[in-house]
Every structure is written in structure tokens, then in C-alpha cells.
Short mmCIF file of C-alpha atoms in Angstrom, two decimals:
data_model
loop_
_atom_site.label_atom_id
_atom_site.label_comp_id
_atom_site.label_asym_id
_atom_site.label_seq_id
_atom_site.Cartn_x
_atom_site.Cartn_y
_atom_site.Cartn_z
CA MET I 1 -30.19 -20.18 12.40
CA ARG I 2 -28.04 -19.91 9.30
CA SER I 3 -25.91 -22.83 8.28
CA PHE I 4 -22.16 -22.50 7.96
CA ARG I 5 -22.47 -23.05 4.21
CA SER I 6 -24.83 -20.09 3.71
CA LEU I 7 -22.71 -17.90 6.01
CA SER I 8 -19.65 -18.78 3.92
CA ALA I 9 -21.47 -17.77 0.74
CA ASP I 10 -22.38 -14.40 2.31
CA THR I 11 -18.81 -13.54 3.21
CA GLY I 12 -17.35 -14.05 -0.27
CA MET I 13 -13.58 -13.76 -0.12
CA LEU I 14 -13.23 -12.05 3.26
CA GLY I 15 -10.94 -14.93 4.21
CA TRP I 16 -8.24 -13.07 2.27
CA LEU I 17 -8.17 -10.31 4.90
CA TRP I 18 -5.28 -12.26 6.47
CA LEU I 19 -3.13 -11.00 3.58
CA SER I 20 -4.09 -7.41 4.41
CA ALA I 21 -3.17 -8.04 8.05
CA VAL I 22 0.24 -9.41 7.02
CA VAL I 23 0.88 -6.33 4.86
CA VAL I 24 -0.07 -4.03 7.76
CA ALA I 25 2.15 -5.94 10.20
CA VAL I 26 5.19 -5.99 7.90
CA ASP I 27 4.65 -2.35 6.96
CA GLN I 28 4.43 -1.16 10.56
CA LEU I 29 7.37 -3.32 11.67
CA THR I 30 9.62 -2.02 8.89
CA LYS I 31 8.60 1.59 9.57
CA TRP I 32 9.40 1.10 13.25
CA MET I 33 12.79 -0.37 12.32
CA ALA I 34 13.50 2.50 9.95
CA GLU I 35 12.72 5.13 12.58
CA ALA I 36 14.75 3.29 15.20
CA ASN I 37 17.83 2.85 13.02
CA LEU I 38 17.96 5.60 10.41
CA GLU I 39 18.69 9.32 10.61
CA MET I 40 16.28 11.65 8.82
CA GLY I 41 17.46 12.28 5.26
CA GLU I 42 20.74 10.36 5.71
CA PRO I 43 21.01 7.53 3.15
CA PHE I 44 22.22 4.12 4.28
CA ALA I 45 23.46 2.11 1.28
CA VAL I 46 22.11 -1.44 1.15
CA ILE I 47 23.06 -2.56 -2.35
CA PRO I 48 23.83 -0.59 -5.50
CA HIS I 49 20.79 1.52 -6.46
CA LEU I 50 19.05 0.97 -3.12
CA ASN I 51 19.38 3.06 0.02
CA MET I 52 17.38 3.14 3.20
CA THR I 53 16.62 6.83 3.83
CA LEU I 54 14.16 7.98 6.49
CA ALA I 55 11.66 10.51 5.15
CA TYR I 56 8.22 11.75 6.13
CA ASN I 57 5.39 12.48 3.72
CA THR I 58 2.45 14.61 4.82
CA GLY I 59 0.86 14.41 1.36
CA ALA I 60 -0.10 11.62 -0.97
CA ALA I 61 2.08 9.94 -3.61
CA PHE I 62 5.11 12.06 -4.54
CA SER I 63 4.15 14.47 -1.69
CA PHE I 64 1.04 15.55 -3.62
CA LEU I 65 -0.93 18.16 -1.60
CA SER I 66 1.63 18.15 1.20
CA ASP I 67 1.46 21.92 1.52
CA LEU I 68 -2.19 22.27 2.60
CA GLY I 69 -1.36 23.16 6.18
CA GLY I 70 -2.45 19.93 7.86
CA ILE I 71 -5.95 19.45 6.41
CA GLN I 72 -4.53 16.80 4.06
CA ARG I 73 -3.98 14.51 7.06
CA TRP I 74 -7.72 14.22 7.60
CA LEU I 75 -8.58 14.34 3.90
CA PHE I 76 -6.35 11.36 3.13
CA ALA I 77 -7.40 9.54 6.32
CA ILE I 78 -11.09 9.84 5.40
CA LEU I 79 -10.30 8.78 1.83
CA ALA I 80 -8.40 5.71 3.10
CA ILE I 81 -11.33 4.75 5.36
CA VAL I 82 -13.87 5.13 2.54
CA VAL I 83 -11.69 3.11 0.13
CA SER I 84 -11.13 0.43 2.80
CA VAL I 85 -14.88 0.03 3.39
CA PHE I 86 -15.42 -0.16 -0.37
CA ILE I 87 -12.70 -2.83 -0.74
CA VAL I 88 -14.03 -4.95 2.15
CA ASN I 89 -17.50 -4.82 0.59
CA TRP I 90 -16.04 -5.79 -2.79
CA LEU I 91 -14.17 -8.71 -1.20
CA ARG I 92 -17.40 -9.83 0.45
CA LYS I 93 -19.12 -9.94 -2.95
CA LEU I 94 -16.39 -11.86 -4.79
CA LYS I 95 -16.97 -15.45 -5.84
CA LYS I 96 -14.68 -18.18 -4.53
CA THR I 97 -13.14 -18.49 -8.00
CA GLN I 98 -11.98 -14.85 -8.04
CA ILE I 99 -8.81 -15.53 -6.08
CA TRP I 100 -6.55 -13.10 -7.95
CA ALA I 101 -9.02 -10.24 -7.51
CA ALA I 102 -9.10 -11.04 -3.79
CA VAL I 103 -5.28 -10.97 -3.67
CA GLY I 104 -5.13 -7.61 -5.46
CA LEU I 105 -7.82 -6.06 -3.28
CA SER I 106 -6.24 -7.42 -0.10
CA LEU I 107 -2.86 -5.94 -1.02
CA VAL I 108 -4.39 -2.52 -1.70
CA LEU I 109 -6.38 -2.71 1.53
CA GLY I 110 -3.35 -3.67 3.63
CA GLY I 111 -1.30 -0.84 2.15
CA ALA I 112 -4.08 1.69 2.64
CA ILE I 113 -4.49 0.68 6.29
CA GLY I 114 -0.71 0.72 6.87
CA ASN I 115 -0.46 4.32 5.66
CA LEU I 116 -3.72 5.25 7.43
CA ILE I 117 -2.21 4.17 10.75
CA ASP I 118 0.72 6.53 10.16
CA ARG I 119 -1.56 9.43 9.25
CA LEU I 120 -3.73 8.95 12.32
CA LEU I 121 -0.87 8.42 14.78
CA TYR I 122 1.75 10.82 13.43
CA GLY I 123 0.06 13.09 10.88
CA LYS I 124 2.51 11.86 8.22
CA VAL I 125 3.54 8.67 6.45
CA ILE I 126 6.91 7.13 7.28
CA ASP I 127 8.93 6.30 4.15
CA PHE I 128 12.39 4.74 3.91
CA ILE I 129 13.00 2.82 0.66
CA ASP I 130 15.13 4.95 -1.67
CA VAL I 131 15.74 3.59 -5.18
CA TYR I 132 18.05 5.41 -7.56
CA PHE I 133 19.39 4.79 -11.05
CA ASP I 134 20.76 6.46 -14.15
CA ILE I 135 18.47 7.51 -16.98
CA PRO I 136 20.72 7.31 -20.07
CA PHE I 137 21.22 10.62 -21.86
CA VAL I 138 18.90 12.39 -19.39
CA MET I 139 20.05 12.19 -15.81
CA ASP I 140 22.62 10.42 -13.68
CA ASN I 141 21.80 9.20 -10.19
CA TYR I 142 18.02 9.81 -10.41
CA HIS I 143 16.30 9.13 -7.08
CA PHE I 144 12.73 7.90 -7.30
CA ALA I 145 10.31 9.08 -4.59
CA ILE I 146 11.10 7.44 -1.24
CA PHE I 147 8.42 4.88 -0.36
CA ASN I 148 7.49 2.07 2.07
CA VAL I 149 6.07 -1.46 2.21
CA ALA I 150 2.47 -0.17 2.17
CA ASP I 151 3.18 1.69 -1.06
CA ILE I 152 4.63 -1.48 -2.60
CA ALA I 153 1.50 -3.45 -1.64
CA ILE I 154 -0.82 -0.77 -3.04
CA THR I 155 1.13 -0.60 -6.30
CA CYS I 156 1.31 -4.40 -6.75
CA GLY I 157 -2.37 -4.81 -5.90
CA ALA I 158 -3.41 -2.03 -8.28
CA ILE I 159 -1.26 -3.43 -11.11
CA LEU I 160 -2.80 -6.87 -10.56
CA LEU I 161 -6.33 -5.42 -10.63
CA VAL I 162 -5.62 -3.47 -13.84
CA PHE I 163 -4.11 -6.59 -15.43
CA LEU I 164 -7.19 -8.61 -14.45
CA SER I 165 -9.57 -5.97 -15.79
CA LEU I 166 -7.72 -5.97 -19.12
CA PHE I 167 -7.02 -9.67 -19.60
CA ALA I 168 -9.28 -11.62 -17.21
CA SER I 169 -12.38 -9.54 -16.67
CA ASP I 170 -14.25 -12.56 -15.27
CA GLN I 171 -11.94 -12.30 -12.25
CA ILE I 172 -13.03 -8.72 -11.47
CA GLU I 173 -16.80 -8.67 -12.10
#
């Protein structure tokens, strides 16, 4: 029988999966709230430069490949599952000192699972955060792509992982 100490060494940083679970829970709760309280395409002003606007995305980021006739649902679902398995395996192999890598990976994993749930249940991702701003001398009232909590987690996790790979490579190895 394996001791607890050797079992702990085999699981690396899987203890950080709680962060992924929190991301999934907050993401799904906020998407449920958005669908329950917002009208499709009708902006609800929260503060200057931030609206809540219900939108659906059948593609990837910025509606990439959204016009493939439905096959993208399964393509992106399979991709999310493969990436999730890869991330869990990477977390398992991390050393206890690689906390920031575990945080970054857990954020990406939680976001990927949050959007995967939408794809599997609805065939589309529920988005609702609408940020807009002026781009001086170019465009007034520019609206960035509408996004959700899962997208925020994926972006923050990816930025953290890139930062670590550039400036703290011992955290990523």
C-alpha cells in the first residue's frame, strides 16, 4: 500500500483543481443570470464603458469558424476535452514550488470547461460582458467582442503562463 506522502508526490498540483471548479461555478452562475435577466442583443448599461448584453457564440474567439454549419460545436468540444486532459496531466506533473503555473493552468482549465459545458448543452457559448471605448483618431464607441467569465479566466491564465515562460521559466518546466 502506498503511503500518503508518495501519493501526494504523484498528484503534483492537482490540489489546484478547486480553482478550476470555482471558475466553472462562477461562469455558469453568471451565464444563468445573464440569460434570466437580459434580452438578446439589448445592452444594459452597468457603468460607463461596460454593458451587459446577451449574445451567443457558435464559434471560437471573435466568432471564428461560426459559419461551419454546426460541426464547429463538436470540433471545439473535442478540442476543449483534449486540452483539459493535457492541462490536468501537466498539473499532475508540476512540483509543489510551481504555484503560479498551477494557478495559470487551473484558470485556463476552468474557463475551457465552462465554455465546454455551454457547447455540449446548448451548441453555443453564452456571452454577456460588453466593453466599449473610444479609440482616439480612429473610432468612437468601439465595442470589443462580447465575452464571459470563462473567457476572462482563460485570458488571465494564458497571460500568466506566457509571463512565466518569459520571466520565470523554472515555474513552467
